[in-house]
Amino acid sequence: MKEFDPVAYKKMVREYQENDDPTGWFDSIYQDAQGDYKAVFWADLEPSPYLVDWLEKNPNKKTDKKAIVIGCGVGDDAEALSTFGYEVTAFDISQTAINLCENRYPNSKVNYLVADLFDYPKKWSENFDLVYECNTIQVLPGKYRVQARKSISNLLCKNAFVLVSCRSRKQNEKENEIPLPLNKEEIDKFITEDKLKECSFLAYDDNQTPSVPHFFAIYQKI
């Protein structure tokens, strides 16, 4: 198993970004795990507690409710959504990540598949009651962050919700970081540009040492 080297990781990501290939490096992270989902360095190995809390407090009584998970990683959040009765599509651009999910959850009801956020099937547009986005936008550069946000918003059917979890930063800070956290102005573009309604917004620091600031926001398409 290859040991995670944060310096080499950031150098690799920057090289791909400079070559206008912003997602070409993703699969290597999962390949480095060599078939062990526990070895994926960014995997929490449990669903987001903020996602679970929202699902518990906002039950959806539709019998055919659909959810989609952006960049599903090793599957924890997708499985949580399935437990709450959603028909779940969970995709990642990495085939290796999808293999890890299928091996980890051989009897899952989740539809795990390889797909590209920038070129997903047309039938997905305006087709989901809940969209979960965790940490995808922040690993993208420049114009791809805008495209990603718009692609995410376009997945929402009427009255649907998108839950956005990400690292955060103050305006004009950490501008060269990898990943690049979202500031308030950027995440607010779900409202100002995509015309979604903000239902709740939480800014918090996690339990790491040192702590890392985050946003957890819920928007609705009206």
XYZ file of C-alpha atoms in Angstrom:
222
model
C 0.000 0.000 0.000
C 1.389 3.383 -1.010
C 1.781 5.821 1.892
C 0.079 9.162 1.412
C 2.473 12.044 0.754
C 0.619 15.387 0.990
C 3.380 17.332 -0.756
C 3.499 14.917 -3.706
C -0.312 14.884 -3.821
C -0.602 18.656 -4.133
C 2.177 18.756 -6.723
C 0.393 16.109 -8.792
C -2.955 17.902 -8.636
C -1.401 21.213 -9.632
C 0.345 19.621 -12.631
C -2.927 18.152 -13.875
C -4.681 21.482 -13.392
C -1.967 23.342 -15.291
C -2.434 20.870 -18.162
C -6.181 21.591 -18.211
C -6.989 18.066 -17.017
C -8.684 18.839 -13.689
C -10.017 15.334 -12.982
C -7.318 13.153 -14.533
C -5.627 12.457 -11.208
C -8.627 11.153 -9.228
C -8.289 7.484 -10.108
C -4.679 7.350 -8.883
C -5.830 8.068 -5.313
C -8.055 4.987 -5.351
C -5.474 2.873 -7.151
C -2.966 3.675 -4.407
C -5.348 2.006 -1.920
C -4.735 -1.302 -3.728
C -8.244 -2.617 -3.195
C -8.569 -1.526 0.451
C -11.253 1.136 0.837
C -9.903 1.930 4.309
C -6.666 3.134 2.729
C -8.248 5.999 0.756
C -6.786 8.966 2.622
C -9.792 11.265 2.353
C -12.445 8.662 3.216
C -14.160 9.170 6.592
C -15.564 5.603 6.492
C -18.879 6.848 7.851
C -21.645 9.049 6.440
C -21.577 12.752 7.134
C -23.315 13.367 10.475
C -24.734 16.582 9.009
C -26.288 14.642 6.144
C -27.748 12.046 8.511
C -29.093 14.729 10.839
C -30.805 16.491 7.932
C -32.324 13.232 6.681
C -33.692 12.456 10.129
C -35.236 15.907 10.501
C -36.573 16.153 6.933
C -38.299 12.893 6.030
C -39.444 12.665 2.422
C -42.698 10.695 2.154
C -42.583 10.237 -1.626
C -42.597 6.563 -2.586
C -40.281 7.060 -5.554
C -37.870 9.669 -4.229
C -34.511 9.814 -5.993
C -31.127 10.959 -4.744
C -27.747 11.320 -6.407
C -24.300 11.530 -4.815
C -21.585 13.506 -6.599
C -18.141 11.902 -6.492
C -19.305 9.098 -4.223
C -15.845 7.926 -3.114
C -16.159 4.713 -1.108
C -19.916 4.939 -0.663
C -20.736 5.916 2.927
C -23.085 8.802 2.107
C -24.791 6.918 -0.713
C -25.557 4.009 1.592
C -26.989 6.385 4.202
C -29.351 7.882 1.641
C -30.446 4.399 0.613
C -31.182 3.555 4.256
C -33.562 6.525 4.337
C -35.562 5.121 1.444
C -34.121 6.982 -1.518
C -33.465 5.339 -4.854
C -29.808 6.301 -5.016
C -27.514 6.904 -7.944
C -23.907 7.324 -6.825
C -21.241 8.151 -9.343
C -17.553 8.849 -9.508
C -15.210 9.578 -12.389
C -12.886 6.907 -10.996
C -13.593 3.319 -12.064
C -11.431 2.131 -9.166
C -13.622 4.025 -6.690
C -16.730 2.367 -8.100
C -15.031 -1.031 -7.845
C -14.270 -0.341 -4.181
C -17.931 0.564 -3.540
C -19.238 -2.558 -5.257
C -16.809 -4.796 -3.380
C -17.536 -3.080 -0.074
C -21.324 -3.285 -0.506
C -22.011 -6.384 -2.624
C -25.725 -6.410 -1.713
C -26.307 -2.676 -1.969
C -29.438 -1.156 -3.505
C -27.384 1.834 -4.637
C -26.691 2.178 -8.347
C -22.932 2.773 -8.406
C -21.527 3.835 -11.756
C -18.764 5.737 -13.492
C -19.866 9.141 -14.783
C -18.510 12.628 -15.400
C -20.079 15.619 -13.651
C -19.315 17.693 -16.747
C -20.930 15.225 -19.145
C -23.555 13.163 -17.363
C -26.546 11.503 -19.078
C -29.168 13.989 -20.265
C -31.895 12.006 -18.493
C -30.359 13.053 -15.178
C -31.191 16.715 -15.726
C -33.908 17.955 -13.342
C -34.501 14.356 -12.223
C -33.524 14.143 -8.545
C -35.257 15.050 -5.289
C -31.980 15.277 -3.389
C -28.433 15.957 -4.550
C -25.496 15.488 -2.208
C -22.237 17.270 -2.995
C -19.265 16.796 -0.679
C -15.831 18.266 -1.434
C -15.980 18.050 -5.232
C -15.977 21.732 -6.157
C -13.040 22.487 -3.865
C -10.638 20.163 -5.719
C -11.344 21.831 -9.061
C -9.689 24.941 -10.520
C -11.090 28.111 -12.036
C -13.833 27.732 -14.603
C -14.401 24.087 -13.677
C -15.690 25.133 -10.264
C -18.389 27.205 -11.969
C -19.247 24.388 -14.377
C -19.434 21.922 -11.502
C -21.807 24.099 -9.495
C -24.089 24.601 -12.481
C -24.051 20.887 -13.313
C -24.977 20.083 -9.732
C -27.862 22.561 -9.685
C -29.167 21.229 -13.001
C -29.752 17.816 -11.424
C -32.560 19.193 -9.227
C -36.200 18.668 -10.035
C -38.746 21.185 -8.789
C -38.786 21.521 -4.968
C -35.668 19.343 -4.701
C -32.793 19.959 -2.292
C -29.050 20.091 -2.757
C -26.873 19.588 0.303
C -23.379 21.053 -0.068
C -20.522 20.121 2.264
C -17.084 21.674 1.794
C -14.067 23.263 3.375
C -14.352 27.015 3.761
C -12.137 30.084 3.792
C -12.454 33.817 4.219
C -12.411 36.153 1.248
C -8.915 36.645 -0.249
C -7.361 33.957 1.960
C -5.648 30.662 1.004
C -6.016 31.463 -2.687
C -3.302 29.026 -3.790
C -4.279 26.083 -1.587
C -4.997 22.570 -2.852
C -7.768 21.803 -2.262
C -9.065 25.367 -2.552
C -11.839 25.907 0.027
C -14.972 27.805 -0.947
C -15.558 31.281 0.435
C -18.999 32.661 1.210
C -19.250 34.612 -2.035
C -18.549 31.486 -4.075
C -20.991 29.180 -2.325
C -23.645 31.924 -2.404
C -23.674 31.599 -6.200
C -26.017 28.653 -5.724
C -28.434 31.455 -4.776
C -27.364 34.442 -6.843
C -26.645 32.628 -10.128
C -28.466 29.286 -9.930
C -31.524 30.925 -8.319
C -31.886 28.384 -5.527
C -33.394 29.180 -2.150
C -31.135 28.926 0.889
C -32.841 26.754 3.514
C -30.022 26.627 6.036
C -26.359 27.506 6.284
C -23.805 26.335 8.830
C -20.208 27.483 9.191
C -18.248 25.282 11.590
C -14.796 24.006 12.489
C -14.202 20.264 12.496
C -12.522 18.236 15.229
C -9.136 17.919 13.575
C -5.953 19.363 15.045
C -5.589 22.007 13.819
C -9.272 22.454 13.113
C -10.461 23.022 9.551
C -13.347 25.433 8.825
C -16.267 24.077 6.798
C -19.624 25.033 5.326
C -22.706 22.826 5.274
C -25.483 24.425 3.245
C -28.917 23.327 2.052
C -30.551 24.913 -0.986
C -33.890 24.212 -2.660
C -35.087 24.640 -6.214
C -38.456 26.394 -6.067
